[in-house]
Coordinates of C-alpha atoms (C1' of nucleotides) in Angstrom, one line a residue:
Chain N
M1 CA 10.3 18.0 16.3
S2 CA 11.7 19.3 19.6
Q3 CA 11.0 15.9 21.2
H4 CA 12.7 14.1 18.4
S5 CA 16.4 13.6 18.7
R6 CA 18.0 14.4 15.4
N7 CA 20.6 12.3 13.8
D8 CA 23.7 13.8 12.3
Q9 CA 22.2 14.3 8.9
E10 CA 19.1 16.0 10.3
Q11 CA 21.2 18.2 12.5
R12 CA 23.3 19.3 9.6
R13 CA 20.2 20.2 7.6
F14 CA 19.0 22.3 10.4
E15 CA 22.3 24.1 10.5
E16 CA 22.0 24.7 6.7
L17 CA 18.5 26.1 7.2
H18 CA 19.8 28.6 9.7
E19 CA 22.8 29.4 7.4
L20 CA 20.4 30.1 4.5
R21 CA 18.3 32.4 6.6
S22 CA 21.3 34.2 7.9
R23 CA 22.3 34.9 4.3
G24 CA 18.9 36.5 3.7
I25 CA 17.5 33.5 1.7
D26 CA 13.9 32.5 2.4
P27 CA 14.0 28.7 2.4
Y28 CA 10.2 28.6 2.2
P29 CA 9.0 31.2 -0.4
H30 CA 5.3 31.5 -1.0
V31 CA 4.9 30.9 -4.8
F32 CA 6.8 29.9 -7.9
E33 CA 5.7 30.3 -11.4
K34 CA 6.0 27.0 -13.1
T35 CA 5.4 26.8 -16.9
H36 CA 6.3 23.2 -17.9
S37 CA 6.4 19.7 -16.4
S38 CA 9.3 17.4 -16.9
L39 CA 7.3 15.2 -19.2
E40 CA 6.1 18.1 -21.4
I41 CA 9.7 19.1 -22.1
L42 CA 11.1 15.5 -22.5
S43 CA 8.3 14.5 -24.9
H44 CA 8.1 17.7 -27.0
Y45 CA 11.7 19.0 -27.2
S46 CA 13.4 18.7 -30.6
D47 CA 16.9 19.5 -31.6
E48 CA 15.5 21.0 -34.8
S49 CA 13.6 23.8 -33.0
P50 CA 15.2 24.3 -29.6
E51 CA 13.8 27.9 -29.6
T52 CA 10.4 26.4 -28.7
F53 CA 11.8 25.7 -25.2
S54 CA 14.1 28.7 -24.9
D55 CA 12.3 30.1 -21.9
V56 CA 10.9 27.5 -19.5
S57 CA 10.4 27.2 -15.8
V58 CA 10.4 23.9 -14.0
A59 CA 10.1 22.9 -10.3
G60 CA 10.7 19.7 -8.4
R61 CA 12.5 17.8 -5.7
I62 CA 16.2 17.2 -6.1
M63 CA 16.7 13.4 -6.4
A64 CA 20.4 13.4 -7.4
I65 CA 23.0 16.1 -7.4
R66 CA 26.4 16.0 -9.1
K67 CA 28.6 18.9 -8.2
M68 CA 31.7 19.4 -10.4
G69 CA 33.4 22.4 -9.0
K70 CA 32.1 25.4 -11.0
A71 CA 29.2 23.6 -12.5
T72 CA 26.5 21.3 -11.1
F73 CA 24.0 18.9 -12.6
A74 CA 21.0 17.8 -10.6
T75 CA 18.0 15.6 -11.4
I76 CA 14.7 17.0 -10.2
Q77 CA 11.4 15.1 -9.9
D78 CA 8.0 16.5 -10.4
Q79 CA 4.6 14.7 -10.6
Q80 CA 5.2 13.6 -14.2
G81 CA 8.8 12.4 -14.0
R82 CA 12.3 13.6 -13.8
I83 CA 14.5 16.1 -15.7
Q84 CA 18.1 17.1 -15.4
I85 CA 19.0 20.7 -14.7
Y86 CA 22.4 22.4 -15.2
V87 CA 23.7 25.3 -13.2
K88 CA 27.0 27.2 -13.8
Q89 CA 28.8 29.3 -11.2
D90 CA 29.8 32.1 -13.5
E91 CA 26.2 32.6 -14.7
L92 CA 24.5 32.4 -11.3
P93 CA 27.2 33.4 -8.7
D94 CA 24.8 34.3 -5.9
F95 CA 22.9 31.0 -6.1
Y96 CA 26.1 29.1 -6.6
T97 CA 27.5 30.3 -3.2
C98 CA 24.6 28.4 -1.6
I99 CA 24.8 25.3 -3.7
N100 CA 26.6 23.4 -0.9
L101 CA 23.6 24.1 1.3
L102 CA 21.3 22.2 -1.0
D103 CA 20.6 18.5 -0.4
I104 CA 18.8 15.7 -2.0
G105 CA 15.1 16.2 -1.1
D106 CA 15.1 20.0 -1.3
I107 CA 12.6 21.5 -3.8
V108 CA 13.9 24.0 -6.3
G109 CA 12.6 26.1 -9.1
I110 CA 14.6 26.7 -12.3
K111 CA 14.1 29.1 -15.1
G112 CA 16.1 28.7 -18.2
Y113 CA 16.4 27.1 -21.6
V114 CA 16.3 23.5 -22.7
F115 CA 19.3 21.9 -24.4
R116 CA 20.8 18.5 -25.1
T117 CA 24.0 17.6 -23.3
R118 CA 27.0 16.1 -24.9
M119 CA 25.8 12.7 -23.5
G120 CA 22.4 13.3 -25.2
E121 CA 20.3 14.1 -22.2
I122 CA 17.6 16.8 -22.6
S123 CA 18.2 19.2 -19.7
V124 CA 17.3 22.7 -18.5
H125 CA 20.2 25.2 -18.4
A126 CA 19.4 27.6 -15.6
R127 CA 19.3 31.3 -16.0
E128 CA 17.6 31.7 -12.6
A129 CA 17.4 29.3 -9.8
A130 CA 15.6 29.4 -6.4
L131 CA 15.3 27.2 -3.4
L132 CA 11.5 26.6 -2.9
T133 CA 11.6 24.3 0.1
K134 CA 14.4 23.1 2.3
S135 CA 14.0 19.4 3.4
L136 CA 15.0 18.7 6.9
R137 CA 14.9 14.9 6.8
P138 CA 16.9 12.8 4.5
I139 CA 15.0 10.6 2.1
P140 CA 16.3 7.1 1.1
I141 CA 17.8 7.3 -2.4
A142 CA 17.6 4.5 -4.9
K143 CA 20.0 4.5 -7.7
E144 CA 19.1 3.1 -11.1
E145 CA 21.3 1.9 -13.9
T146 CA 20.4 0.3 -17.2
D147 CA 22.7 -2.6 -18.0
A148 CA 24.0 -3.6 -21.4
D149 CA 20.9 -5.7 -22.1
G150 CA 18.6 -2.8 -21.3
N151 CA 17.4 -4.2 -18.0
K152 CA 16.9 -1.7 -15.2
I153 CA 18.9 -2.3 -12.1
V154 CA 17.8 -0.6 -8.9
Y155 CA 20.3 -0.3 -6.1
D156 CA 19.2 0.2 -2.5
A157 CA 15.5 0.5 -3.2
F158 CA 13.3 1.8 -0.3
S159 CA 11.6 -1.6 0.1
D160 CA 10.8 -2.1 3.8
K161 CA 7.0 -2.6 3.7
E162 CA 6.4 -1.2 7.2
L163 CA 8.4 2.0 6.5
R164 CA 6.7 2.4 3.2
Y165 CA 3.2 2.1 4.6
R166 CA 3.9 4.3 7.7
N167 CA 5.8 6.9 5.7
R168 CA 3.8 6.8 2.4
Y169 CA 4.8 10.3 1.5
V170 CA 8.4 9.0 1.3
D171 CA 7.3 5.9 -0.6
L172 CA 5.6 8.1 -3.2
I173 CA 8.7 10.2 -3.6
V174 CA 11.2 7.4 -4.1
N175 CA 9.1 4.7 -5.6
P176 CA 7.3 6.4 -8.6
E177 CA 5.7 3.1 -9.8
I178 CA 3.5 3.1 -6.7
R179 CA 2.2 6.5 -7.7
H180 CA 1.0 5.0 -11.0
V181 CA -1.1 2.5 -9.0
F182 CA -2.9 5.4 -7.2
E183 CA -3.2 7.4 -10.4
K184 CA -4.9 4.4 -11.9
R185 CA -7.1 4.0 -8.9
S186 CA -8.3 7.5 -9.4
M187 CA -9.0 6.9 -13.1
I188 CA -11.0 3.8 -12.3
I189 CA -13.2 5.6 -9.8
S190 CA -13.7 8.6 -12.0
A191 CA -14.6 6.4 -15.0
M192 CA -17.2 4.6 -12.9
R193 CA -18.6 7.8 -11.6
R194 CA -18.8 9.3 -15.1
Y195 CA -20.5 6.2 -16.4
F196 CA -23.2 6.4 -13.8
D197 CA -23.6 10.2 -14.2
D198 CA -23.9 9.8 -18.0
H199 CA -26.8 7.4 -17.4
G200 CA -28.6 9.9 -15.2
W201 CA -28.1 8.1 -11.9
M202 CA -27.5 10.4 -9.0
E203 CA -24.6 10.3 -6.6
V204 CA -25.8 10.7 -3.0
E205 CA -24.4 10.7 0.6
T206 CA -26.0 8.7 3.4
P207 CA -25.0 8.4 7.0
I208 CA -21.7 6.7 8.0
L209 CA -22.6 7.1 11.7
Q210 CA -25.7 5.0 12.2
P211 CA -27.8 4.1 15.2
L212 CA -28.3 0.6 13.8
Y213 CA -26.0 -1.1 11.3
G214 CA -27.1 -3.4 8.6
G215 CA -27.0 -4.5 4.9
A216 CA -24.2 -7.0 5.4
S217 CA -23.1 -9.7 7.8
A218 CA -20.2 -8.3 9.8
R219 CA -19.2 -6.9 13.2
P220 CA -19.2 -3.1 13.5
F221 CA -17.0 -0.5 15.0
I222 CA -18.9 1.2 17.9
T223 CA -18.5 4.9 18.8
H224 CA -20.3 7.2 21.1
H225 CA -22.2 10.5 20.7
N226 CA -21.4 12.6 23.8
A227 CA -24.1 15.2 23.6
L228 CA -26.9 12.8 23.1
D229 CA -25.2 10.0 25.2
F230 CA -25.8 7.1 22.9
D231 CA -23.8 4.7 20.9
L232 CA -23.4 4.9 17.1
Y233 CA -22.0 2.4 14.7
L234 CA -19.8 3.0 11.7
R235 CA -21.6 1.6 8.8
I236 CA -20.8 -1.9 7.5
A237 CA -22.7 -1.4 4.2
I238 CA -24.5 1.4 2.4
E239 CA -27.5 -0.7 1.3
L240 CA -30.4 0.1 3.7
Y241 CA -30.2 3.9 3.3
L242 CA -30.0 3.8 -0.5
K243 CA -33.1 1.6 -0.5
R244 CA -34.9 4.3 1.6
L245 CA -34.1 6.8 -1.2
I246 CA -35.6 4.5 -3.8
V247 CA -38.7 4.3 -1.6
G248 CA -38.5 8.1 -1.6
G249 CA -38.9 8.3 -5.3
F250 CA -35.3 8.5 -6.7
E251 CA -35.0 5.9 -9.5
G252 CA -31.2 5.6 -9.7
V253 CA -28.9 6.4 -6.8
Y254 CA -25.3 5.5 -6.1
E255 CA -22.7 6.2 -3.4
I256 CA -19.0 5.6 -3.3
S257 CA -17.7 5.6 0.2
K258 CA -15.9 3.9 3.0
N259 CA -17.4 1.0 4.9
F260 CA -16.0 -0.3 8.2
R261 CA -15.9 -3.8 9.5
N262 CA -14.4 -4.8 12.8
E263 CA -12.7 -8.0 11.7
G264 CA -9.3 -9.5 10.8
M265 CA -6.8 -7.9 8.4
D266 CA -5.0 -9.6 5.6
R267 CA -4.0 -9.3 2.0
T268 CA -7.6 -8.6 0.9
H269 CA -9.1 -7.0 4.0
N270 CA -8.6 -3.6 5.6
P271 CA -10.9 -2.4 8.5
E272 CA -12.0 0.5 6.4
F273 CA -12.5 -0.1 2.7
T274 CA -14.2 1.6 -0.2
M275 CA -17.6 0.3 -1.5
M276 CA -19.7 1.4 -4.4
E277 CA -23.4 0.6 -4.2
I278 CA -26.0 1.5 -6.8
Y279 CA -29.8 0.9 -6.9
I280 CA -31.8 1.2 -10.1
A281 CA -35.7 1.2 -9.9
Y282 CA -37.7 -1.1 -12.2
K283 CA -34.7 -3.3 -13.1
D284 CA -33.7 -6.8 -12.1
Y285 CA -30.5 -8.8 -11.8
Y286 CA -30.5 -9.9 -15.4
W287 CA -30.5 -6.2 -16.5
M288 CA -27.7 -5.6 -14.0
M289 CA -25.5 -8.3 -15.5
D290 CA -25.7 -6.5 -18.8
M291 CA -24.9 -3.2 -17.2
V292 CA -21.9 -4.6 -15.2
E293 CA -20.4 -6.0 -18.5
D294 CA -20.7 -2.6 -20.1
L295 CA -19.4 -0.8 -17.0
F296 CA -16.3 -3.0 -16.8
Q297 CA -15.5 -2.6 -20.4
T298 CA -15.8 1.2 -20.1
I299 CA -13.6 1.2 -17.0
A300 CA -11.0 -1.0 -18.7
D301 CA -11.0 1.2 -21.8
K302 CA -10.5 4.4 -19.9
A303 CA -8.2 3.2 -17.1
L304 CA -6.1 0.6 -18.9
G305 CA -6.6 1.5 -22.5
K306 CA -7.4 -2.1 -23.4
R307 CA -9.9 -4.7 -22.5
E308 CA -7.6 -7.1 -20.6
T309 CA -5.4 -7.2 -17.6
T310 CA -2.8 -9.6 -16.3
A311 CA -3.1 -11.4 -13.0
G312 CA -0.3 -13.8 -12.2
E313 CA 0.0 -16.1 -15.2
H314 CA -3.6 -15.4 -16.3
V315 CA -4.7 -12.9 -18.9
I316 CA -8.2 -11.7 -18.0
S317 CA -10.5 -10.4 -20.7
F318 CA -13.3 -8.0 -20.2
E319 CA -14.8 -8.6 -23.6
Q320 CA -18.6 -9.3 -23.5
P321 CA -20.3 -11.5 -22.7
F322 CA -19.1 -12.6 -19.3
R323 CA -19.8 -16.2 -18.4
R324 CA -23.1 -16.7 -16.5
A325 CA -23.4 -19.9 -14.4
K326 CA -25.8 -21.0 -11.7
M327 CA -24.2 -21.6 -8.3
F328 CA -25.4 -25.2 -8.1
D329 CA -24.3 -26.0 -11.6
L330 CA -20.8 -24.9 -10.6
F331 CA -20.9 -27.3 -7.7
Q332 CA -21.7 -30.0 -10.2
E333 CA -19.0 -28.9 -12.6
Y334 CA -16.1 -28.4 -10.2
A335 CA -17.0 -30.6 -7.2
G336 CA -18.8 -33.3 -9.2
M337 CA -21.8 -33.2 -6.8
N338 CA -25.4 -32.1 -6.9
L339 CA -25.8 -30.2 -3.6
R340 CA -29.2 -28.7 -4.4
G341 CA -31.8 -29.2 -1.7
L342 CA -29.5 -31.1 0.7
N343 CA -30.1 -30.7 4.4
R344 CA -27.3 -29.9 6.9
A345 CA -26.4 -33.5 7.6
E346 CA -26.1 -34.3 3.9
L347 CA -24.0 -31.2 3.2
L348 CA -21.7 -32.2 6.1
Q349 CA -21.3 -35.6 4.5
A350 CA -20.6 -34.0 1.1
A351 CA -18.0 -31.7 2.6
R352 CA -16.2 -34.7 4.2
S353 CA -16.2 -36.6 0.9
L354 CA -14.7 -33.6 -0.8
N355 CA -12.0 -33.2 1.9
V356 CA -13.4 -29.8 2.8
E357 CA -12.8 -29.1 6.5
V358 CA -15.8 -27.5 8.2
A359 CA -16.5 -26.8 11.9
S360 CA -18.7 -29.4 13.4
D361 CA -21.2 -26.8 14.5
A362 CA -21.3 -25.0 11.1
T363 CA -24.7 -24.1 9.7
A364 CA -25.8 -25.6 6.3
M365 CA -25.1 -22.2 4.7
K366 CA -21.6 -22.1 6.2
I367 CA -20.8 -25.5 4.8
L368 CA -22.1 -24.6 1.4
D369 CA -20.0 -21.4 1.5
E370 CA -16.9 -23.4 2.5
I371 CA -17.3 -25.9 -0.3
F372 CA -17.8 -23.1 -2.8
S373 CA -14.7 -21.2 -1.7
Q374 CA -12.5 -24.3 -1.6
K375 CA -13.7 -26.2 -4.7
V376 CA -15.2 -23.6 -7.0
E377 CA -13.8 -20.1 -6.5
H378 CA -10.3 -20.6 -7.7
H379 CA -11.6 -21.9 -11.0
L380 CA -13.4 -18.6 -11.8
I381 CA -10.6 -16.8 -13.4
Q382 CA -12.3 -15.1 -16.3
P383 CA -15.2 -12.8 -15.3
T384 CA -18.1 -15.1 -14.2
F385 CA -21.5 -14.2 -12.9
V386 CA -22.4 -16.8 -10.2
M387 CA -26.2 -16.8 -10.0
D388 CA -29.0 -17.9 -7.8
Y389 CA -28.0 -18.3 -4.1
P390 CA -29.9 -20.1 -1.4
V391 CA -32.4 -17.8 0.3
E392 CA -30.8 -18.3 3.8
M393 CA -27.5 -16.7 2.5
S394 CA -29.2 -13.6 1.2
P395 CA -31.8 -12.0 3.6
L396 CA -32.2 -8.8 1.4
A397 CA -32.6 -10.5 -2.0
K398 CA -35.9 -11.2 -3.7
A399 CA -37.1 -14.8 -4.0
H400 CA -36.3 -16.3 -7.4
R401 CA -39.2 -16.1 -9.8
T402 CA -39.0 -19.8 -10.7
E403 CA -36.5 -21.6 -8.4
E404 CA -37.9 -22.6 -5.1
G405 CA -35.6 -21.8 -2.1
L406 CA -33.2 -19.6 -4.2
V407 CA -33.0 -15.8 -4.6
E408 CA -32.2 -13.7 -7.6
R409 CA -28.6 -12.8 -6.8
F410 CA -25.3 -12.9 -8.5
E411 CA -21.7 -12.4 -7.5
L412 CA -19.2 -11.5 -10.1
F413 CA -15.9 -13.5 -9.7
I414 CA -12.7 -12.5 -11.4
N415 CA -9.4 -14.1 -10.9
G416 CA -10.9 -16.2 -8.1
N417 CA -12.0 -13.2 -6.1
E418 CA -15.5 -11.8 -5.5
I419 CA -15.6 -8.3 -7.1
A420 CA -19.3 -7.5 -7.2
N421 CA -22.6 -8.6 -5.5
C422 CA -26.1 -7.9 -6.8
F423 CA -29.7 -8.7 -6.0
T424 CA -33.0 -8.2 -7.5
E425 CA -33.9 -6.4 -4.3
L426 CA -36.5 -7.8 -1.9
N427 CA -39.4 -5.4 -1.9
D428 CA -42.1 -7.7 -0.4
P429 CA -42.5 -6.2 3.0
V430 CA -44.0 -9.3 4.6
D431 CA -41.2 -11.6 3.3
Q432 CA -38.6 -9.0 4.3
R433 CA -39.9 -8.8 7.9
K434 CA -39.9 -12.5 8.1
R435 CA -36.3 -12.8 6.9
L436 CA -35.0 -10.2 9.3
E437 CA -36.8 -11.8 12.1
D438 CA -35.1 -15.1 11.3
Q439 CA -31.8 -13.2 11.4
A440 CA -32.7 -11.8 14.8
L441 CA -33.3 -15.3 16.0
D442 CA -29.9 -16.4 14.7
R443 CA -28.4 -13.4 16.5
A444 CA -30.1 -14.3 19.7
G445 CA -28.7 -17.8 19.2
G446 CA -25.2 -16.3 19.3
D447 CA -24.4 -15.5 15.6
E448 CA -22.8 -12.1 16.1
E449 CA -22.8 -11.4 12.4
A450 CA -26.5 -12.0 11.8
M451 CA -28.3 -8.8 10.8
V452 CA -29.9 -6.5 13.3
L453 CA -33.6 -5.8 12.9
D454 CA -34.0 -2.3 11.6
E455 CA -37.7 -1.4 12.2
D456 CA -37.4 1.9 10.4
F457 CA -36.1 0.2 7.3
L458 CA -39.0 -2.3 7.4
Q459 CA -41.5 0.6 7.6
A460 CA -39.9 2.1 4.5
I461 CA -40.3 -1.1 2.6
E462 CA -43.9 -1.2 3.8
V463 CA -44.5 2.2 2.4
G464 CA -43.5 0.5 -0.9
M465 CA -40.2 0.1 -2.8
P466 CA -40.6 -0.4 -6.6
P467 CA -39.0 -3.4 -8.2
T468 CA -35.3 -2.6 -7.9
A469 CA -31.9 -4.0 -8.8
G470 CA -28.9 -3.3 -6.5
L471 CA -25.2 -3.7 -7.0
G472 CA -22.2 -3.4 -4.8
I473 CA -18.6 -3.3 -6.0
G474 CA -15.5 -3.6 -3.8
I475 CA -13.5 -0.8 -5.2
D476 CA -10.2 -1.8 -3.5
R477 CA -10.3 -5.3 -4.9
L478 CA -11.3 -4.0 -8.4
V479 CA -8.2 -1.7 -8.2
M480 CA -6.1 -4.6 -7.1
L481 CA -7.3 -6.6 -10.1
L482 CA -6.7 -3.8 -12.6
T483 CA -3.3 -2.7 -11.3
G484 CA -1.9 -6.2 -10.6
Q485 CA -1.4 -5.6 -6.9
E486 CA -1.6 -8.6 -4.6
S487 CA -2.2 -6.8 -1.3
I488 CA -5.0 -4.3 -0.5
R489 CA -2.4 -2.3 1.4
D490 CA -0.7 -1.5 -1.9
V491 CA -3.9 0.2 -3.3
L492 CA -4.6 2.2 -0.1
F493 CA -2.5 5.3 0.5
F494 CA -2.6 4.9 4.2
P495 CA -3.5 1.3 5.2
T496 CA -4.5 0.6 8.8
M497 CA -1.4 -0.1 10.9
R498 CA -0.8 -0.9 14.5
P499 CA 0.4 2.2 16.4
E500 CA 4.2 2.3 16.5
A501 CA 5.8 1.1 19.7
Chain J
rG1 C1' -6.8 -14.8 17.6
rA2 C1' -3.0 -19.1 16.0
rU3 C1' 1.6 -20.6 13.5
rC4 C1' 6.1 -19.5 10.8
rU5 C1' 9.6 -15.7 9.9
rC6 C1' 12.2 -11.0 10.1
rG7 C1' 14.1 -6.6 13.1
rU8 C1' 22.3 -4.6 12.7
rA9 C1' 24.4 3.0 10.3
rG10 C1' 19.7 7.7 7.0
rC11 C1' 18.6 3.4 2.9
rU12 C1' 19.7 -1.7 1.1
rC13 C1' 22.1 -5.6 3.5
rA14 C1' 26.6 -8.9 5.3
rG15 C1' 28.2 -10.7 10.0
rU16 C1' 31.4 -18.8 11.9
rG17 C1' 29.8 -17.5 20.6
rG18 C1' 35.7 -13.9 20.8
rU19 C1' 37.7 -5.8 18.7
rA20 C1' 30.7 -3.6 14.8
rG21 C1' 31.2 -4.4 8.6
rA22 C1' 30.2 -3.1 3.1
rG23 C1' 27.8 -0.2 -0.9
rC24 C1' 24.9 4.1 -1.4
rA25 C1' 23.7 8.6 1.5
rU26 C1' 26.4 12.3 4.8
rC27 C1' 31.0 15.5 5.8
rU28 C1' 36.1 17.8 4.0
rG29 C1' 39.1 18.7 -0.5
rA30 C1' 39.8 18.6 -6.2
rC31 C1' 36.9 19.0 -10.7
rU32 C1' 32.7 24.2 -16.0
rU33 C1' 28.5 18.8 -20.3
rU34 C1' 28.0 15.0 -15.6
rU35 C1' 24.3 11.1 -15.1
rA36 C1' 25.2 4.7 -10.0
rA37 C1' 29.8 11.3 -12.0
rU38 C1' 35.0 10.5 -10.7
rC39 C1' 39.4 10.9 -7.4
rA40 C1' 41.5 11.6 -2.2
rG41 C1' 40.2 11.6 2.9
rA42 C1' 36.6 11.6 7.3
rG43 C1' 32.5 10.9 10.6
rG44 C1' 28.3 8.0 11.7
rG45 C1' 25.7 2.1 15.9
rC46 C1' 21.3 1.2 22.9
rC47 C1' 22.7 -4.7 16.8
rG48 C1' 13.8 -3.7 18.3
rU49 C1' 13.0 -3.8 24.1
rA50 C1' 13.7 -6.5 28.7
rG51 C1' 15.5 -10.7 31.1
rG52 C1' 18.4 -15.3 31.0
rU53 C1' 22.6 -19.0 29.6
rU54 C1' 28.0 -18.2 29.1
rC55 C1' 34.6 -16.4 31.1
rG56 C1' 32.5 -13.8 26.8
rA57 C1' 26.0 -12.7 23.2
rG58 C1' 24.5 -8.9 17.3
rA59 C1' 24.4 -14.4 17.2
rC60 C1' 21.9 -19.2 21.8
rC61 C1' 17.1 -19.4 25.3
rU62 C1' 12.4 -16.8 27.2
rA63 C1' 9.0 -12.9 27.2
rC64 C1' 7.3 -8.5 25.1
rC65 C1' 6.9 -4.6 20.9
rG66 C1' 6.6 -4.0 15.6
rG67 C1' 6.6 -5.9 10.3
rG68 C1' 5.7 -9.7 6.6
rA69 C1' 3.6 -14.5 5.2
rU70 C1' 0.1 -18.5 6.1
rC71 C1' -4.5 -19.9 8.6
rA72 C1' -9.1 -18.5 11.1
rC73 C1' -13.2 -14.6 10.6
rC74 C1' -14.9 -11.7 6.6
rA75 C1' -15.6 -8.5 1.4

RNA sequence: GAUCUCGUAGCUCAGUGGUAGAGCAUCUGACUUUUAAUCAGAGGGCCGUAGGUUCGAGACCUACCGGGAUCACCA
């Protein structure tokens, strides 16, 4: 703070702080005994039995203060909401001499009784009042008014995206609706965790710092271990370690944790993001589709209280069953072409005829991917399992039991976005080694995102992994979907930002 | 990484090449049921940064810094 030049408002608050201390008032006391939240009082107070709330104690941040000479009203905000407090000079003369030293943003504690004002607002009449924390920086204050039609009008909202992300603590104070997004995020994750735990699957932790990275196609962040003098990678996926645990004899393991990918940032990408991966022994991807349907209904019930959510003009339903469609059938349906079994030249031709732009050196799989994302994805609004991908796109998925050249894989699309990814996991060690060797060749050929060959992982698979189904869910995107947010930055407390100039 | 766009008071924003503005917030005074409290007054600015054009730049030009959007890469 000494380096920071204070503006006039900050300077004045510092002076108030010293004035409070010089009057023997501790502006930062250690504890306060709080008995009620704002919401408990507002939702349970009744004019018939005011004695129920004749002795309450509330605490919160001053969001508005109206001084009227010998009496003062203030609105304080706690985690649940806001409530008005009322302080009279003749009842609290000592506190009242300091009332001019209080500002919006200060945190106070009030003991007293609940009453209803002449204007009908339930309020706390103070018998005791204490400053709990003096605020030294002014917070932006939005004013709200409800017009004759009942519409809420907000004046001077704190809306600058940059400031909101960089000073999220201020954003959370003055924009309560963003707090609801994060409360819902927490409920979604805990509902998911409870669902897995209730089924007996075990939450585990595996390395984030890894000597090799794998399990996805992406460029990693690189860091360095000083004592051992070697480079480590921040993981890009959880997959390979969880499979080692299945080899080790656990039959259901999951992990919810950050992954890191050193790539571009936009509305749906942040360099660190939260992934859930779960592996269940003796199951396949058909079983996993049933499980995912059940899981999503459970989460919707608990976090939303209903089995639908709104995304733009669409109402998305989580009622079973979700649509199940094979990838190549969807090409037929939405692009009007059968792309199954076409070679690279033929796919390039198909892309041109569909007006899908692809790089001239794109691989067959890149072309297929591009046609899918441009012609099919945006049609997949209601939850849809897209099944059976080409083997070249999925080096860790098991070959399809009946379809030549395809693997047993599904991606769950909702509102045009990929939300989950699942395989019947590849446990044939010979096939797995061949696939990773092919990736290594692509890598040598200049594909920076091709997977690195992890010999220890291959040895684990050679020890023997039982038939297993694996699932990954992008938690941030799921939260975006269920909270109606359009940017990943609005579901992350502290999204990655460039350093300030 | 590319393109477009934005950056003016603590916050939200006006600003026609010619003296830097408003509302809220802040300060002083009045006010014991107010609630966008009200009433009377006051202070507050490196106009993102650095160059350039011009008699004169917050505005026009260039570069840079930061944000947002779109695209590319990816989940």
